[in-house]
Coordinates of C-alpha atoms and ligand atoms in Angstrom, one line a residue:
Chain A
M1 CA 97.9 -44.1 107.1
A2 CA 97.2 -41.0 109.2
G3 CA 100.1 -38.7 109.4
A4 CA 101.9 -40.3 106.5
R5 CA 103.8 -37.9 104.4
T6 CA 105.0 -38.2 100.8
A7 CA 108.5 -37.1 99.8
R8 CA 109.0 -34.4 97.3
V9 CA 110.5 -36.4 94.4
G10 CA 109.2 -34.5 91.4
P11 CA 111.1 -32.9 88.6
R12 CA 112.9 -30.5 90.9
A13 CA 116.5 -29.8 90.0
S14 CA 118.9 -31.9 91.9
P15 CA 122.3 -33.4 91.4
F16 CA 120.8 -36.8 91.8
M17 CA 118.6 -36.3 88.7
I18 CA 121.5 -35.8 86.3
G19 CA 121.5 -38.5 83.7
V20 CA 118.3 -40.1 84.8
R21 CA 116.0 -40.7 81.8
S22 CA 112.5 -39.3 82.2
D23 CA 110.9 -42.7 81.9
A24 CA 113.3 -44.3 84.4
P25 CA 112.0 -45.1 87.8
V26 CA 112.8 -42.4 90.2
E27 CA 115.0 -43.9 93.0
M28 CA 115.7 -40.7 94.9
A29 CA 113.8 -39.8 98.0
R30 CA 113.8 -37.1 100.7
F31 CA 114.7 -38.3 104.2
P32 CA 112.6 -38.9 106.2
S33 CA 109.6 -39.9 104.1
E34 CA 107.4 -42.7 103.1
E35 CA 109.2 -43.0 99.7
W36 CA 112.6 -43.1 101.5
T37 CA 111.3 -45.8 103.8
K38 CA 110.0 -47.9 100.8
L39 CA 113.3 -47.5 98.9
Y40 CA 115.3 -48.3 102.0
A41 CA 113.4 -51.5 102.6
E42 CA 113.9 -52.6 99.0
K43 CA 117.6 -51.9 99.2
L44 CA 117.8 -53.7 102.5
N45 CA 116.1 -56.8 101.0
A46 CA 118.6 -56.7 98.2
N47 CA 121.6 -56.5 100.5
K48 CA 123.2 -60.0 100.7
S49 CA 125.6 -58.9 103.5
Y50 CA 122.6 -57.8 105.6
E51 CA 120.8 -61.0 104.9
D52 CA 123.8 -63.0 106.0
A53 CA 124.5 -60.9 109.2
G54 CA 120.8 -60.8 110.2
K55 CA 119.8 -64.3 109.3
N56 CA 119.1 -65.2 113.0
W57 CA 117.5 -61.8 113.9
E58 CA 113.8 -61.6 114.7
G59 CA 112.4 -58.2 115.8
A60 CA 111.1 -54.9 114.7
I61 CA 113.0 -51.6 115.0
T62 CA 111.8 -48.1 114.7
F63 CA 114.2 -45.4 113.6
V64 CA 113.2 -42.2 115.4
V65 CA 114.2 -39.1 113.6
Q66 CA 114.0 -36.3 116.2
K67 CA 113.1 -32.8 115.2
D68 CA 115.9 -30.2 115.3
S69 CA 116.6 -26.8 113.7
A70 CA 116.3 -28.4 110.2
L71 CA 113.3 -30.7 110.8
D72 CA 110.1 -29.4 112.4
K73 CA 108.4 -32.6 113.4
D74 CA 109.6 -36.0 114.7
A75 CA 109.4 -38.8 112.1
F76 CA 109.3 -42.5 112.6
I77 CA 110.4 -45.4 110.4
Y78 CA 109.2 -48.8 111.4
L79 CA 111.0 -51.9 110.1
D80 CA 109.8 -55.4 110.8
L81 CA 113.0 -57.5 110.4
Y82 CA 112.9 -61.2 110.2
H83 CA 115.7 -63.7 109.3
G84 CA 117.7 -61.3 107.2
K85 CA 114.7 -59.7 105.4
C86 CA 112.5 -56.7 106.0
R87 CA 108.9 -58.0 106.1
D88 CA 107.3 -54.7 106.5
A89 CA 108.3 -51.0 106.5
K90 CA 106.1 -48.1 107.5
F91 CA 106.6 -44.4 107.9
S92 CA 104.7 -42.0 110.1
L93 CA 104.9 -38.6 111.8
T94 CA 102.8 -40.1 114.6
E95 CA 104.5 -42.8 116.6
S96 CA 101.2 -44.2 117.9
D97 CA 100.2 -45.0 114.3
L98 CA 102.9 -47.6 114.2
P99 CA 103.2 -51.0 115.8
T100 CA 105.3 -51.1 119.0
P101 CA 108.9 -52.2 118.0
E102 CA 111.3 -54.3 120.0
Y103 CA 114.0 -51.6 119.6
K104 CA 114.2 -47.9 119.0
Y105 CA 117.2 -46.2 117.5
A106 CA 116.7 -42.5 118.0
G107 CA 118.7 -39.3 117.2
P108 CA 118.2 -35.8 116.0
Y109 CA 117.7 -35.2 112.2
G110 CA 121.2 -33.6 111.9
N111 CA 122.9 -36.7 113.2
W112 CA 120.8 -38.9 110.9
R113 CA 122.1 -36.9 108.0
K114 CA 125.6 -37.5 109.1
L115 CA 124.9 -41.2 109.6
I116 CA 123.5 -41.6 106.1
N117 CA 126.5 -39.7 104.7
K118 CA 128.8 -42.1 106.7
E119 CA 130.2 -39.3 108.8
I120 CA 129.1 -41.1 112.0
D121 CA 129.7 -44.7 112.8
P122 CA 126.3 -46.1 114.0
I123 CA 127.8 -47.7 117.1
Q124 CA 130.3 -44.9 117.9
G125 CA 127.2 -42.7 117.5
L126 CA 125.6 -44.6 120.4
L127 CA 128.7 -44.5 122.5
T128 CA 129.1 -40.7 122.1
G129 CA 125.4 -40.0 122.8
K130 CA 124.6 -38.9 119.3
F131 CA 122.0 -41.7 119.1
K132 CA 120.1 -43.6 121.8
L133 CA 119.0 -47.2 121.7
Q134 CA 116.1 -48.7 123.6
G135 CA 115.5 -52.4 123.9
S136 CA 117.3 -55.5 125.2
M137 CA 121.0 -55.0 125.1
M138 CA 121.9 -58.6 125.4
K139 CA 120.3 -59.6 122.1
I140 CA 121.4 -56.6 120.0
M141 CA 125.1 -56.9 121.0
R142 CA 125.2 -60.2 119.1
F143 CA 124.0 -58.5 115.9
T144 CA 126.3 -55.5 115.6
K145 CA 127.3 -56.6 112.1
A146 CA 123.7 -56.6 111.0
A147 CA 123.3 -53.1 112.5
K148 CA 126.3 -51.9 110.6
E149 CA 124.9 -53.4 107.3
M150 CA 121.6 -51.6 108.0
V151 CA 123.4 -48.3 108.2
N152 CA 125.5 -49.2 105.1
T153 CA 122.3 -49.7 103.2
T154 CA 121.2 -46.1 103.8
A155 CA 124.0 -45.0 101.6
S156 CA 122.6 -47.0 98.7
V157 CA 119.3 -45.0 98.8
Q158 CA 119.7 -41.8 96.8
T159 CA 118.8 -39.5 99.5
E160 CA 117.8 -35.9 99.4
F161 CA 117.8 -33.9 102.6
Chain B
M1 CA 134.3 -37.1 119.1
W2 CA 136.0 -40.1 120.8
F3 CA 137.7 -41.0 124.0
F4 CA 140.9 -42.3 125.5
R5 CA 140.2 -44.0 128.8
S6 CA 142.8 -45.4 131.1
P7 CA 143.1 -46.4 134.7
Q8 CA 145.9 -44.7 136.8
V9 CA 148.8 -47.0 136.1
V10 CA 151.4 -47.8 138.8
F11 CA 154.3 -49.7 137.4
G12 CA 157.8 -51.0 138.1
D13 CA 159.7 -52.4 141.1
E14 CA 157.5 -52.6 144.2
A15 CA 154.5 -51.2 142.5
L16 CA 152.3 -53.4 144.7
S17 CA 153.3 -51.4 147.8
Y18 CA 151.3 -48.5 146.4
L19 CA 148.2 -50.3 147.8
S20 CA 149.2 -49.1 151.3
S21 CA 148.8 -45.4 150.3
L22 CA 145.1 -45.9 149.2
P23 CA 142.2 -45.3 151.6
I24 CA 141.3 -49.0 151.7
R25 CA 139.3 -50.2 154.8
R26 CA 137.6 -53.3 153.5
A27 CA 139.2 -55.0 150.5
A28 CA 137.6 -57.9 148.6
I29 CA 140.6 -59.7 147.1
I30 CA 139.5 -61.6 144.0
T31 CA 142.0 -64.2 142.8
D32 CA 142.4 -67.3 140.7
R33 CA 141.8 -70.8 142.1
Y34 CA 145.3 -71.8 141.1
L35 CA 146.9 -68.9 142.9
L36 CA 145.3 -69.7 146.2
G37 CA 148.1 -72.0 147.4
T38 CA 150.8 -69.4 146.4
E39 CA 152.2 -66.4 148.4
L40 CA 150.1 -64.0 146.3
P41 CA 147.1 -63.5 148.5
E42 CA 149.3 -62.9 151.5
R43 CA 151.4 -60.4 149.6
V44 CA 148.4 -58.5 148.6
R45 CA 147.0 -58.6 152.1
G46 CA 150.4 -57.5 153.4
A47 CA 150.4 -54.5 151.1
L48 CA 147.1 -53.1 152.3
P49 CA 147.0 -50.1 154.6
E50 CA 147.3 -51.0 158.3
G51 CA 144.1 -52.0 159.9
A52 CA 142.4 -52.8 156.6
E53 CA 140.2 -55.9 156.7
S54 CA 140.0 -58.2 153.7
L55 CA 138.0 -61.0 152.2
A56 CA 139.5 -63.5 149.8
V57 CA 137.3 -64.7 146.9
G58 CA 139.9 -67.2 145.8
D59 CA 138.1 -69.7 143.8
V60 CA 137.8 -68.0 140.4
S61 CA 138.2 -70.6 137.7
A62 CA 139.8 -70.0 134.4
E63 CA 137.4 -68.2 132.0
P64 CA 134.6 -68.4 134.6
P65 CA 131.1 -69.2 133.7
L66 CA 128.1 -67.0 134.7
S67 CA 126.9 -69.6 137.3
E68 CA 130.1 -68.9 139.4
M69 CA 129.2 -65.3 139.9
T70 CA 126.1 -65.9 142.1
A71 CA 128.1 -67.6 144.9
H72 CA 130.9 -65.0 144.7
L73 CA 128.4 -62.2 144.8
E74 CA 126.8 -63.5 148.0
K75 CA 130.1 -63.6 149.7
V76 CA 131.0 -60.1 148.6
R77 CA 127.7 -58.6 149.6
G78 CA 128.1 -60.2 153.1
F79 CA 131.4 -58.5 153.5
S80 CA 130.5 -55.0 152.1
P81 CA 133.9 -54.0 150.6
D82 CA 134.9 -50.4 149.9
W83 CA 137.6 -51.6 147.4
F84 CA 137.8 -54.6 145.0
V85 CA 141.4 -55.8 144.5
A86 CA 141.6 -58.2 141.6
A87 CA 144.9 -60.0 141.8
G88 CA 145.4 -62.7 139.2
G89 CA 145.1 -63.3 135.5
G90 CA 142.4 -62.0 133.1
S91 CA 139.7 -64.3 134.6
S92 CA 140.1 -62.9 138.1
I93 CA 140.2 -59.3 136.8
D94 CA 137.1 -59.9 134.6
T95 CA 135.3 -61.5 137.5
A96 CA 136.2 -58.6 139.8
K97 CA 134.8 -56.2 137.2
I98 CA 131.5 -58.1 137.0
L99 CA 131.2 -58.5 140.8
F100 CA 132.0 -54.8 141.3
A101 CA 129.2 -53.8 138.9
L102 CA 126.7 -56.2 140.4
Y103 CA 127.6 -55.2 144.0
E104 CA 127.2 -51.6 143.1
R105 CA 123.9 -52.2 141.3
P106 CA 122.1 -55.2 142.7
D107 CA 119.2 -54.5 140.3
L108 CA 121.3 -55.2 137.2
T109 CA 122.1 -58.4 135.4
V110 CA 125.5 -59.1 133.8
Y111 CA 123.8 -58.4 130.4
D112 CA 123.3 -54.8 131.4
I113 CA 127.1 -54.4 131.4
T114 CA 127.2 -52.8 128.0
P115 CA 128.5 -49.4 127.0
L116 CA 125.0 -48.4 126.0
V117 CA 123.7 -48.5 129.6
Q118 CA 124.7 -45.9 132.2
L119 CA 125.5 -48.0 135.2
G120 CA 126.2 -45.3 137.8
L121 CA 128.9 -47.3 139.6
R122 CA 131.4 -46.1 142.3
T123 CA 128.8 -45.2 144.9
K124 CA 130.1 -47.8 147.4
S125 CA 133.5 -49.0 146.2
R126 CA 136.3 -48.8 143.7
L127 CA 138.4 -51.3 141.7
I128 CA 142.1 -52.1 141.5
A129 CA 143.6 -54.6 139.1
V130 CA 146.9 -56.3 139.9
P131 CA 147.7 -58.6 137.0
T132 CA 149.8 -61.8 137.5
T133 CA 149.9 -62.5 133.8
S134 CA 151.2 -60.3 131.0
G135 CA 148.7 -60.5 128.2
T136 CA 144.9 -60.1 128.6
G137 CA 145.4 -56.4 129.3
S138 CA 142.2 -56.6 131.4
E139 CA 143.7 -54.4 134.1
C140 CA 143.5 -51.5 131.5
T141 CA 140.4 -52.3 129.6
W142 CA 136.7 -51.7 129.7
A143 CA 135.9 -55.3 128.7
A144 CA 135.1 -58.5 130.6
V145 CA 134.6 -61.9 129.1
L146 CA 132.2 -64.4 130.6
S147 CA 131.6 -68.0 129.5
E148 CA 128.2 -69.4 129.1
E149 CA 128.6 -73.1 129.7
N150 CA 125.4 -74.4 128.1
E151 CA 125.6 -72.3 125.0
K152 CA 129.4 -72.6 124.6
R153 CA 129.3 -68.9 124.1
K154 CA 131.5 -66.2 125.4
H155 CA 129.8 -63.0 126.3
E156 CA 131.8 -59.9 125.5
L157 CA 130.8 -57.4 128.2
A158 CA 132.0 -53.8 128.2
S159 CA 131.4 -50.6 129.9
P160 CA 133.6 -47.5 130.6
E161 CA 132.5 -47.8 134.2
I162 CA 134.2 -51.2 134.7
L163 CA 137.5 -49.9 133.7
P164 CA 139.6 -50.3 136.9
D165 CA 140.5 -47.1 138.9
Y166 CA 144.1 -48.4 139.3
A167 CA 146.3 -50.9 137.4
I168 CA 149.3 -52.0 139.4
L169 CA 152.0 -53.5 137.2
D170 CA 154.6 -55.2 139.5
P171 CA 157.0 -57.3 137.5
S172 CA 157.8 -59.5 140.6
L173 CA 154.3 -60.9 140.3
V174 CA 154.9 -62.3 136.8
V175 CA 158.4 -63.9 137.1
S176 CA 157.0 -67.2 138.2
L177 CA 154.4 -67.4 135.4
P178 CA 154.7 -70.9 133.8
P179 CA 156.0 -71.1 130.2
E180 CA 152.6 -72.2 128.8
Q181 CA 150.8 -69.2 130.3
T182 CA 153.6 -66.9 129.4
R183 CA 153.3 -67.9 125.8
N184 CA 149.5 -67.8 125.6
T185 CA 149.1 -64.5 127.3
A186 CA 151.9 -62.8 125.3
A187 CA 150.4 -64.1 122.1
D188 CA 147.1 -62.6 123.3
A189 CA 148.8 -59.2 123.9
V190 CA 150.4 -59.3 120.4
A191 CA 146.9 -59.9 119.0
H192 CA 145.5 -57.0 120.9
A193 CA 148.1 -54.6 119.5
V194 CA 147.6 -55.8 115.9
E195 CA 143.8 -55.8 116.1
A196 CA 143.7 -52.3 117.7
Y197 CA 146.0 -50.9 115.0
G198 CA 143.9 -52.3 112.2
S199 CA 140.5 -51.5 113.8
T200 CA 138.2 -49.1 111.9
W201 CA 138.0 -47.2 115.2
H202 CA 141.7 -46.7 115.5
N203 CA 142.8 -43.3 116.7
P204 CA 146.1 -41.5 117.5
F205 CA 146.0 -42.6 121.2
S206 CA 145.3 -46.2 120.5
D207 CA 147.8 -46.3 117.6
A208 CA 150.6 -45.0 120.0
M209 CA 149.7 -47.7 122.5
A210 CA 149.6 -50.4 119.9
E211 CA 152.9 -49.5 118.3
K212 CA 154.8 -49.3 121.6
A213 CA 153.2 -52.5 122.9
L214 CA 154.2 -54.5 119.8
E215 CA 157.8 -53.1 120.1
L216 CA 158.1 -53.9 123.8
I217 CA 156.7 -57.4 123.5
S218 CA 158.5 -58.4 120.3
E219 CA 161.8 -57.1 121.6
N220 CA 161.6 -58.8 125.0
I221 CA 159.6 -61.9 124.7
E222 CA 162.5 -64.1 123.6
G223 CA 164.5 -63.0 126.7
V224 CA 161.5 -63.9 128.9
M225 CA 161.1 -67.4 127.3
R226 CA 164.9 -68.0 127.8
D227 CA 165.1 -66.6 131.3
P228 CA 161.7 -66.5 132.9
G229 CA 163.0 -65.2 136.1
G230 CA 164.7 -62.1 134.6
L231 CA 162.9 -59.0 136.0
G232 CA 164.0 -56.7 133.2
P233 CA 162.4 -58.4 130.1
R234 CA 159.4 -59.5 132.2
G235 CA 158.8 -55.9 133.3
Q236 CA 158.9 -54.7 129.7
V237 CA 156.5 -57.4 128.4
H238 CA 154.3 -56.7 131.4
I239 CA 154.1 -53.0 130.5
G240 CA 153.7 -53.9 126.8
A241 CA 150.7 -56.1 127.5
S242 CA 148.9 -53.3 129.4
M243 CA 149.6 -50.9 126.6
A244 CA 148.2 -53.4 124.2
G245 CA 145.1 -53.6 126.5
L246 CA 144.8 -49.8 126.4
S247 CA 145.1 -49.8 122.6
F248 CA 142.2 -52.2 122.0
S249 CA 140.1 -50.9 124.8
N250 CA 140.1 -47.6 123.1
S251 CA 139.7 -48.8 119.5
Q252 CA 138.3 -52.3 119.7
I253 CA 139.2 -55.9 118.8
G254 CA 138.6 -57.4 115.4
L255 CA 138.2 -60.8 113.6
V256 CA 141.0 -62.5 115.5
H257 CA 139.0 -62.2 118.7
A258 CA 135.7 -62.9 117.0
L259 CA 137.1 -66.2 115.7
G260 CA 139.2 -66.8 118.7
H261 CA 136.3 -66.5 121.2
S262 CA 134.3 -68.9 119.1
L263 CA 137.1 -71.5 118.7
G264 CA 138.1 -71.2 122.4
A265 CA 134.5 -71.6 123.6
T266 CA 133.8 -74.5 121.3
F267 CA 137.0 -76.5 122.0
K268 CA 137.9 -75.3 125.5
L269 CA 141.2 -73.8 124.3
P270 CA 142.8 -71.1 126.4
H271 CA 142.0 -67.7 125.0
G272 CA 145.7 -66.8 124.2
K273 CA 146.3 -70.1 122.5
A274 CA 143.2 -69.6 120.3
V275 CA 143.9 -66.0 119.2
G276 CA 147.7 -66.6 118.9
L277 CA 147.2 -69.3 116.3
L278 CA 144.6 -67.5 114.4
L279 CA 146.3 -64.1 114.3
P280 CA 148.5 -64.7 111.1
Y281 CA 145.6 -66.1 109.2
V282 CA 143.4 -63.0 109.9
V283 CA 146.3 -60.7 109.1
D284 CA 146.6 -62.4 105.7
F285 CA 142.8 -62.0 105.2
N286 CA 142.8 -58.3 106.2
Y287 CA 146.0 -57.3 104.5
D288 CA 144.5 -55.7 101.3
A289 CA 142.2 -53.5 103.5
C290 CA 145.0 -51.8 105.4
P291 CA 148.4 -52.5 103.7
E292 CA 150.1 -49.3 104.9
R293 CA 149.1 -49.8 108.5
Y294 CA 150.2 -53.5 108.6
D295 CA 153.5 -52.6 106.8
R296 CA 154.2 -49.9 109.4
L297 CA 153.6 -52.4 112.2
N298 CA 155.9 -54.9 110.5
L299 CA 158.8 -52.4 110.8
L300 CA 158.4 -52.5 114.6
I301 CA 159.2 -56.2 114.8
P302 CA 162.9 -56.9 115.3
P303 CA 164.8 -57.7 112.1
K304 CA 165.5 -61.2 113.4
Y305 CA 161.8 -62.1 113.0
R306 CA 160.8 -59.6 110.3
G307 CA 159.6 -61.1 107.1
R308 CA 158.2 -59.5 103.9
R309 CA 154.7 -59.1 105.4
L310 CA 153.4 -58.6 108.9
S311 CA 151.9 -62.1 108.8
D312 CA 155.3 -63.6 108.0
S313 CA 156.8 -61.8 110.9
L314 CA 154.1 -62.8 113.3
R315 CA 154.5 -66.4 112.2
S316 CA 158.2 -66.2 112.9
L317 CA 157.8 -64.4 116.3
L318 CA 154.9 -66.6 117.5
G319 CA 156.7 -69.7 116.2
M320 CA 159.8 -68.8 118.4
M321 CA 157.4 -68.5 121.3
G322 CA 156.0 -72.0 120.6
V323 CA 152.5 -70.9 119.7
A324 CA 150.6 -73.5 117.7
R325 CA 150.7 -72.9 113.9
S326 CA 147.3 -74.4 113.2
V327 CA 144.1 -75.6 114.8
R328 CA 145.3 -79.2 114.3
D329 CA 148.6 -78.3 116.1
A330 CA 146.5 -77.0 119.0
G331 CA 145.1 -80.5 119.5
V332 CA 141.7 -80.1 117.9
E333 CA 140.4 -83.3 116.3
E334 CA 139.5 -83.0 112.6
S335 CA 136.1 -84.6 112.6
A336 CA 135.0 -82.7 115.7
Y337 CA 136.2 -79.5 114.0
A338 CA 134.3 -80.2 110.8
S339 CA 131.1 -81.1 112.6
S340 CA 131.3 -77.9 114.6
M341 CA 132.0 -75.6 111.7
D342 CA 128.5 -74.1 111.5
T343 CA 128.5 -73.3 115.2
L344 CA 132.0 -71.9 115.0
V345 CA 130.9 -69.6 112.2
T346 CA 127.7 -68.5 113.9
L347 CA 129.4 -67.7 117.2
A348 CA 132.1 -65.7 115.5
S349 CA 129.7 -63.8 113.4
E350 CA 127.9 -62.6 116.5
S351 CA 131.0 -61.1 118.0
T352 CA 131.4 -57.3 118.2
G353 CA 134.8 -57.8 116.6
M354 CA 133.0 -58.2 113.3
V355 CA 132.2 -54.5 113.2
T356 CA 135.5 -52.9 113.7
N357 CA 137.7 -55.4 111.7
P358 CA 139.5 -53.5 108.9
K359 CA 138.0 -55.7 106.2
D360 CA 134.3 -56.5 106.0
S361 CA 133.6 -60.2 106.3
G362 CA 130.6 -62.5 105.9
S363 CA 129.9 -66.1 107.0
E364 CA 131.7 -67.5 104.1
D365 CA 134.9 -65.5 104.8
L366 CA 134.8 -66.8 108.4
R367 CA 134.3 -70.3 107.3
N368 CA 137.3 -70.0 104.9
I369 CA 139.6 -68.7 107.6
F370 CA 138.6 -71.5 109.9
I371 CA 139.2 -74.0 107.2
K372 CA 142.5 -72.6 106.3
A373 CA 143.7 -72.4 109.9
F374 CA 143.0 -76.1 110.5
D375 CA 146.1 -77.4 108.7
G376 CA 147.9 -74.2 108.3
D377 CA 150.1 -73.1 105.5
Ligands
FE2_401 FE1 142.4 -61.2 124.0

């Protein structure tokens, strides 16, 4: 895909690498990246709490990671979510490369870091303007538990910033 | 970053007379259907500034459905108010909040009333809430509940912009509240304080409101039940209920309201009755997620009702008030309950209360609490 970027997940020293055997699958990825997107989708599909909370959800969402002083280009993570599973996950630096989602959850890179590190509650983040949400409010207000589980899942991806 | 939001609160003897000092020219008075035949609408009209015109929207039903709003809105638009005065229980105040938002912004639907949308209200009018029950706390909250008759669903609407400008707490307006409503609304207020205190969004402001609310209500509710006409205890419970409203409006409700909205909508139980009976079961479920906080709240309940755990104390306090101890006690038939279980669980799981409850829960947890609450302990 045009604009796709691969994360730097090589043998670079990192606290995450300690104790990982050289032949073990590398489960760490830089955020935001194609690798991170793939790992995240796997973790989401393994999350039973998300499956339960999102079992009636149908609709794609794009995470928009906006550039700031620590990230020089906007990045987009598209997730096609259907009945508690992620059917497709795509990463791009060009929004037009991705299908149009039903929702967009957008915020600057620095706030995404805090979200992944659980320093920001995803809904409080919206209410305090740290993130913006586009899409039908009526539907998403019924799936706040699923949204919370989506954010909880980011913590299970070993993330490098 | 977080907020503490509150209306200006006017409380105590003759608080209603404060209306006369506000620059009201055209007041839309929104009141409950059952209050129409009482002296209330006239008292409100009489307290308005001299020369002010008024329109009574007096046919708000209990826990009003969406379909009712359209007719009310036509009436309101024809009158062009500069103030909305909601005088009644939670249903009237919630209705006034919704009418206020839709009158200000005719391009919106009720579903736009979420904290994620900037509404830009207060270009034409402002909102005053004068509660005639002590419990929903709606006069002090950013929330409004709307029933959806076909779906048996309750929509939880919220926006900082529908928080009333003024809350007027006049104890003389609650002394004639019938025992059933006194009980249900007070149980709702207790649930608000406990849920706000346990909420994952709790903060020092909401904690202070929750602690004082629980203290005021639990110390005075027995006196109110014994002597409903006594202004002193009534006034304390009235203030406590608004403080409980401020606590949850600034920190959020939890599983008691998630389950309670679902149970209430499915079996047409009054809101306070549903949440009152469920409260001890949810507190038991949550206990290991926030033992210190619940233990601290337990100490605020008078020794007479205080048990080893908060849930024991709540059972004792709510029992004294005459709140149902189980779903069966509340008059729900067992076979209807069993056949509605999937709906009950789904509706509850879609409540925003799921997110801020101190303990994470999934569908199975909700189902287990519902099952346990049917026959009780
Ligand atoms: Fe309530």
